[in-house]
Amino acid sequence: MREAAWKLTSGFREIPEVQHWLVEQAGRKD
């Protein structure tokens, strides 16, 4: 189950829009 979730999130992070969103989230934490 965990491996499937990891593959899903790994592929998800390859999407430019998602990468941009992750960068924004990381910036807000600071």
Coordinates of C-alpha atoms in Angstrom, one line a residue:
M1 CA 0.0 0.0 0.0
R2 CA 2.8 2.4 0.9
E3 CA 4.7 1.7 -2.2
A4 CA 1.7 2.5 -4.4
A5 CA 1.3 5.8 -2.6
W6 CA 5.0 6.6 -3.0
K7 CA 4.8 5.9 -6.8
L8 CA 1.7 8.1 -7.0
T9 CA 3.4 11.0 -5.2
S10 CA 6.6 10.5 -7.1
G11 CA 4.9 10.8 -10.4
F12 CA 2.8 13.7 -9.1
R13 CA 5.9 15.7 -8.2
E14 CA 7.1 15.5 -11.8
I15 CA 4.2 17.8 -12.9
P16 CA 5.4 21.4 -13.3
E17 CA 2.3 22.8 -11.7
V18 CA 2.8 20.6 -8.6
Q19 CA 6.4 21.5 -8.3
H20 CA 5.5 25.2 -8.4
W21 CA 2.8 24.5 -5.7
L22 CA 5.3 22.7 -3.5
V23 CA 7.8 25.6 -3.8
E24 CA 5.1 28.0 -2.7
Q25 CA 4.2 25.8 0.3
A26 CA 7.8 25.6 1.3
G27 CA 8.2 29.4 1.0
R28 CA 5.1 30.0 3.2
K29 CA 6.5 27.8 6.0
D30 CA 9.4 30.2 6.3

